[in-house]
């Protein structure tokens, strides 16, 4: 089972804080943070790596803001080991109209 945590902190800081108390251990330089973003140019490819911290719904809003999660992850990537990946919806299902999933759908897809 995977631990699920919520935090009022920005996702990079929250992930680093969580990893300090995590059984996986490691320093912030070693800890890789993978942010799911529908705008990421590179698709996620599994399987999940238990040494990584996955951020799903790191930026939730009532309406979709194009590139918001991607830009935040790129900004955090300058300081932390953060990469943005999207779920391979197009690769798996072809061209479909739905490109955004709810948080629970994204977790189930992982």
JSON list of C-alpha atoms in Angstrom, two decimals:
[
{"chain": "A", "resi": 1, "resn": "UNK", "atom": "CA", "xyz": [0.00, 0.00, 0.00]},
{"chain": "A", "resi": 2, "resn": "UNK", "atom": "CA", "xyz": [1.08, 3.55, -0.66]},
{"chain": "A", "resi": 3, "resn": "UNK", "atom": "CA", "xyz": [0.97, 6.30, 1.94]},
{"chain": "A", "resi": 4, "resn": "UNK", "atom": "CA", "xyz": [-1.33, 9.18, 1.06]},
{"chain": "A", "resi": 5, "resn": "UNK", "atom": "CA", "xyz": [-0.60, 12.52, 2.67]},
{"chain": "A", "resi": 6, "resn": "UNK", "atom": "CA", "xyz": [-2.04, 16.00, 2.34]},
{"chain": "A", "resi": 7, "resn": "UNK", "atom": "CA", "xyz": [-0.27, 19.24, 3.17]},
{"chain": "A", "resi": 8, "resn": "UNK", "atom": "CA", "xyz": [-0.84, 22.99, 2.93]},
{"chain": "A", "resi": 9, "resn": "UNK", "atom": "CA", "xyz": [2.79, 23.38, 1.77]},
{"chain": "A", "resi": 10, "resn": "UNK", "atom": "CA", "xyz": [3.87, 23.71, -1.86]},
{"chain": "A", "resi": 11, "resn": "UNK", "atom": "CA", "xyz": [4.26, 20.20, -3.25]},
{"chain": "A", "resi": 12, "resn": "UNK", "atom": "CA", "xyz": [8.08, 20.18, -3.41]},
{"chain": "A", "resi": 13, "resn": "UNK", "atom": "CA", "xyz": [8.45, 21.31, 0.20]},
{"chain": "A", "resi": 14, "resn": "UNK", "atom": "CA", "xyz": [5.70, 18.93, 1.35]},
{"chain": "A", "resi": 15, "resn": "UNK", "atom": "CA", "xyz": [7.32, 16.00, -0.45]},
{"chain": "A", "resi": 16, "resn": "UNK", "atom": "CA", "xyz": [10.73, 16.74, 1.07]},
{"chain": "A", "resi": 17, "resn": "UNK", "atom": "CA", "xyz": [9.19, 17.08, 4.54]},
{"chain": "A", "resi": 18, "resn": "UNK", "atom": "CA", "xyz": [7.32, 13.80, 4.09]},
{"chain": "A", "resi": 19, "resn": "UNK", "atom": "CA", "xyz": [10.44, 12.00, 2.89]},
{"chain": "A", "resi": 20, "resn": "UNK", "atom": "CA", "xyz": [12.34, 12.99, 6.04]},
{"chain": "A", "resi": 21, "resn": "UNK", "atom": "CA", "xyz": [9.90, 10.85, 8.06]},
{"chain": "A", "resi": 22, "resn": "UNK", "atom": "CA", "xyz": [9.56, 8.13, 5.43]},
{"chain": "A", "resi": 23, "resn": "UNK", "atom": "CA", "xyz": [10.97, 4.64, 5.71]},
{"chain": "A", "resi": 24, "resn": "UNK", "atom": "CA", "xyz": [12.50, 5.04, 2.24]},
{"chain": "A", "resi": 25, "resn": "UNK", "atom": "CA", "xyz": [14.96, 7.57, 3.67]},
{"chain": "A", "resi": 26, "resn": "UNK", "atom": "CA", "xyz": [17.40, 9.47, 1.50]},
{"chain": "A", "resi": 27, "resn": "UNK", "atom": "CA", "xyz": [18.28, 13.09, 1.22]},
{"chain": "A", "resi": 28, "resn": "UNK", "atom": "CA", "xyz": [16.39, 15.66, -0.80]},
{"chain": "A", "resi": 29, "resn": "UNK", "atom": "CA", "xyz": [19.05, 15.35, -3.53]},
{"chain": "A", "resi": 30, "resn": "UNK", "atom": "CA", "xyz": [18.35, 11.60, -3.78]},
{"chain": "A", "resi": 31, "resn": "UNK", "atom": "CA", "xyz": [14.57, 11.78, -3.46]},
{"chain": "A", "resi": 32, "resn": "UNK", "atom": "CA", "xyz": [12.89, 12.07, -6.85]},
{"chain": "A", "resi": 33, "resn": "UNK", "atom": "CA", "xyz": [9.52, 13.79, -6.97]},
{"chain": "A", "resi": 34, "resn": "UNK", "atom": "CA", "xyz": [7.26, 12.95, -9.92]},
{"chain": "A", "resi": 35, "resn": "UNK", "atom": "CA", "xyz": [4.43, 15.43, -10.45]},
{"chain": "A", "resi": 36, "resn": "UNK", "atom": "CA", "xyz": [1.55, 14.28, -12.64]},
{"chain": "A", "resi": 37, "resn": "UNK", "atom": "CA", "xyz": [0.66, 17.07, -15.05]},
{"chain": "A", "resi": 38, "resn": "UNK", "atom": "CA", "xyz": [-1.64, 16.78, -18.08]},
{"chain": "A", "resi": 39, "resn": "UNK", "atom": "CA", "xyz": [0.64, 19.27, -19.88]},
{"chain": "A", "resi": 40, "resn": "UNK", "atom": "CA", "xyz": [3.94, 17.44, -19.37]},
{"chain": "A", "resi": 41, "resn": "UNK", "atom": "CA", "xyz": [5.64, 16.67, -22.68]},
{"chain": "A", "resi": 42, "resn": "UNK", "atom": "CA", "xyz": [6.83, 13.25, -21.50]},
{"chain": "A", "resi": 43, "resn": "UNK", "atom": "CA", "xyz": [4.41, 10.47, -20.61]},
{"chain": "A", "resi": 44, "resn": "UNK", "atom": "CA", "xyz": [4.81, 8.46, -17.43]},
{"chain": "A", "resi": 45, "resn": "UNK", "atom": "CA", "xyz": [5.98, 4.92, -18.00]},
{"chain": "A", "resi": 46, "resn": "UNK", "atom": "CA", "xyz": [5.64, 2.38, -15.25]},
{"chain": "A", "resi": 47, "resn": "UNK", "atom": "CA", "xyz": [6.09, 0.50, -13.11]},
{"chain": "A", "resi": 48, "resn": "UNK", "atom": "CA", "xyz": [5.95, 2.79, -10.12]},
{"chain": "A", "resi": 49, "resn": "UNK", "atom": "CA", "xyz": [9.26, 3.32, -8.35]},
{"chain": "A", "resi": 50, "resn": "UNK", "atom": "CA", "xyz": [8.82, 3.03, -4.57]},
{"chain": "A", "resi": 51, "resn": "UNK", "atom": "CA", "xyz": [11.83, 5.29, -4.03]},
{"chain": "A", "resi": 52, "resn": "UNK", "atom": "CA", "xyz": [9.98, 8.18, -5.71]},
{"chain": "A", "resi": 53, "resn": "UNK", "atom": "CA", "xyz": [7.35, 10.48, -4.30]},
{"chain": "A", "resi": 54, "resn": "UNK", "atom": "CA", "xyz": [4.39, 10.89, -6.67]},
{"chain": "A", "resi": 55, "resn": "UNK", "atom": "CA", "xyz": [2.35, 14.07, -6.52]},
{"chain": "A", "resi": 56, "resn": "UNK", "atom": "CA", "xyz": [-1.22, 13.71, -7.77]},
{"chain": "A", "resi": 57, "resn": "UNK", "atom": "CA", "xyz": [-3.38, 16.78, -7.51]},
{"chain": "A", "resi": 58, "resn": "UNK", "atom": "CA", "xyz": [-0.54, 19.01, -6.32]},
{"chain": "A", "resi": 59, "resn": "UNK", "atom": "CA", "xyz": [-2.45, 21.94, -7.76]},
{"chain": "A", "resi": 60, "resn": "UNK", "atom": "CA", "xyz": [-6.22, 21.60, -7.73]},
{"chain": "A", "resi": 61, "resn": "UNK", "atom": "CA", "xyz": [-8.55, 24.29, -8.97]},
{"chain": "A", "resi": 62, "resn": "UNK", "atom": "CA", "xyz": [-12.18, 24.57, -9.92]},
{"chain": "A", "resi": 63, "resn": "UNK", "atom": "CA", "xyz": [-11.20, 25.08, -13.53]},
{"chain": "A", "resi": 64, "resn": "UNK", "atom": "CA", "xyz": [-8.26, 23.82, -15.52]},
{"chain": "A", "resi": 65, "resn": "UNK", "atom": "CA", "xyz": [-5.40, 26.30, -15.87]},
{"chain": "A", "resi": 66, "resn": "UNK", "atom": "CA", "xyz": [-3.22, 25.27, -18.81]},
{"chain": "A", "resi": 67, "resn": "UNK", "atom": "CA", "xyz": [0.39, 24.49, -17.88]},
{"chain": "A", "resi": 68, "resn": "UNK", "atom": "CA", "xyz": [-0.03, 25.54, -14.22]},
{"chain": "A", "resi": 69, "resn": "UNK", "atom": "CA", "xyz": [1.14, 22.24, -12.73]},
{"chain": "A", "resi": 70, "resn": "UNK", "atom": "CA", "xyz": [3.84, 21.87, -15.38]},
{"chain": "A", "resi": 71, "resn": "UNK", "atom": "CA", "xyz": [5.23, 25.34, -14.67]},
{"chain": "A", "resi": 72, "resn": "UNK", "atom": "CA", "xyz": [5.18, 24.78, -10.90]},
{"chain": "A", "resi": 73, "resn": "UNK", "atom": "CA", "xyz": [7.01, 21.48, -11.25]},
{"chain": "A", "resi": 74, "resn": "UNK", "atom": "CA", "xyz": [9.60, 23.05, -13.58]},
{"chain": "A", "resi": 75, "resn": "UNK", "atom": "CA", "xyz": [10.14, 25.85, -11.08]},
{"chain": "A", "resi": 76, "resn": "UNK", "atom": "CA", "xyz": [10.51, 23.39, -8.20]},
{"chain": "A", "resi": 77, "resn": "UNK", "atom": "CA", "xyz": [12.82, 21.28, -10.36]},
{"chain": "A", "resi": 78, "resn": "UNK", "atom": "CA", "xyz": [15.40, 24.04, -10.23]},
{"chain": "A", "resi": 79, "resn": "UNK", "atom": "CA", "xyz": [15.76, 23.53, -6.48]},
{"chain": "A", "resi": 80, "resn": "UNK", "atom": "CA", "xyz": [14.60, 19.95, -5.92]},
{"chain": "A", "resi": 81, "resn": "UNK", "atom": "CA", "xyz": [14.72, 16.73, -7.92]},
{"chain": "A", "resi": 82, "resn": "UNK", "atom": "CA", "xyz": [11.27, 17.27, -9.49]},
{"chain": "A", "resi": 83, "resn": "UNK", "atom": "CA", "xyz": [10.07, 16.04, -12.87]},
{"chain": "A", "resi": 84, "resn": "UNK", "atom": "CA", "xyz": [6.65, 16.35, -14.50]},
{"chain": "A", "resi": 85, "resn": "UNK", "atom": "CA", "xyz": [5.04, 13.42, -16.27]},
{"chain": "A", "resi": 86, "resn": "UNK", "atom": "CA", "xyz": [1.59, 12.92, -17.73]},
{"chain": "A", "resi": 87, "resn": "UNK", "atom": "CA", "xyz": [-0.41, 9.73, -17.76]},
{"chain": "A", "resi": 88, "resn": "UNK", "atom": "CA", "xyz": [-0.10, 8.03, -21.17]},
{"chain": "A", "resi": 89, "resn": "UNK", "atom": "CA", "xyz": [-3.76, 8.55, -22.07]},
{"chain": "A", "resi": 90, "resn": "UNK", "atom": "CA", "xyz": [-3.12, 9.33, -25.75]},
{"chain": "A", "resi": 91, "resn": "UNK", "atom": "CA", "xyz": [-0.66, 6.46, -26.08]},
{"chain": "A", "resi": 92, "resn": "UNK", "atom": "CA", "xyz": [-3.06, 4.02, -24.41]},
{"chain": "A", "resi": 93, "resn": "UNK", "atom": "CA", "xyz": [-6.43, 5.17, -25.71]},
{"chain": "A", "resi": 94, "resn": "UNK", "atom": "CA", "xyz": [-5.61, 7.16, -28.86]},
{"chain": "A", "resi": 95, "resn": "UNK", "atom": "CA", "xyz": [-7.03, 10.60, -29.56]},
{"chain": "A", "resi": 96, "resn": "UNK", "atom": "CA", "xyz": [-9.91, 11.14, -27.21]},
{"chain": "A", "resi": 97, "resn": "UNK", "atom": "CA", "xyz": [-11.52, 14.33, -25.97]},
{"chain": "A", "resi": 98, "resn": "UNK", "atom": "CA", "xyz": [-10.86, 13.66, -22.28]},
{"chain": "A", "resi": 99, "resn": "UNK", "atom": "CA", "xyz": [-7.33, 14.62, -21.29]},
{"chain": "A", "resi": 100, "resn": "UNK", "atom": "CA", "xyz": [-7.98, 15.56, -17.66]},
{"chain": "A", "resi": 101, "resn": "UNK", "atom": "CA", "xyz": [-8.83, 13.12, -14.91]},
{"chain": "A", "resi": 102, "resn": "UNK", "atom": "CA", "xyz": [-10.01, 13.62, -11.36]},
{"chain": "A", "resi": 103, "resn": "UNK", "atom": "CA", "xyz": [-7.49, 12.96, -8.60]},
{"chain": "A", "resi": 104, "resn": "UNK", "atom": "CA", "xyz": [-9.06, 9.61, -7.71]},
{"chain": "A", "resi": 105, "resn": "UNK", "atom": "CA", "xyz": [-9.09, 8.55, -11.41]},
{"chain": "A", "resi": 106, "resn": "UNK", "atom": "CA", "xyz": [-5.39, 9.46, -11.73]},
{"chain": "A", "resi": 107, "resn": "UNK", "atom": "CA", "xyz": [-4.48, 7.44, -8.64]},
{"chain": "A", "resi": 108, "resn": "UNK", "atom": "CA", "xyz": [-6.45, 4.46, -9.93]},
{"chain": "A", "resi": 109, "resn": "UNK", "atom": "CA", "xyz": [-4.69, 4.76, -13.32]},
{"chain": "A", "resi": 110, "resn": "UNK", "atom": "CA", "xyz": [-1.30, 4.59, -11.62]}
]
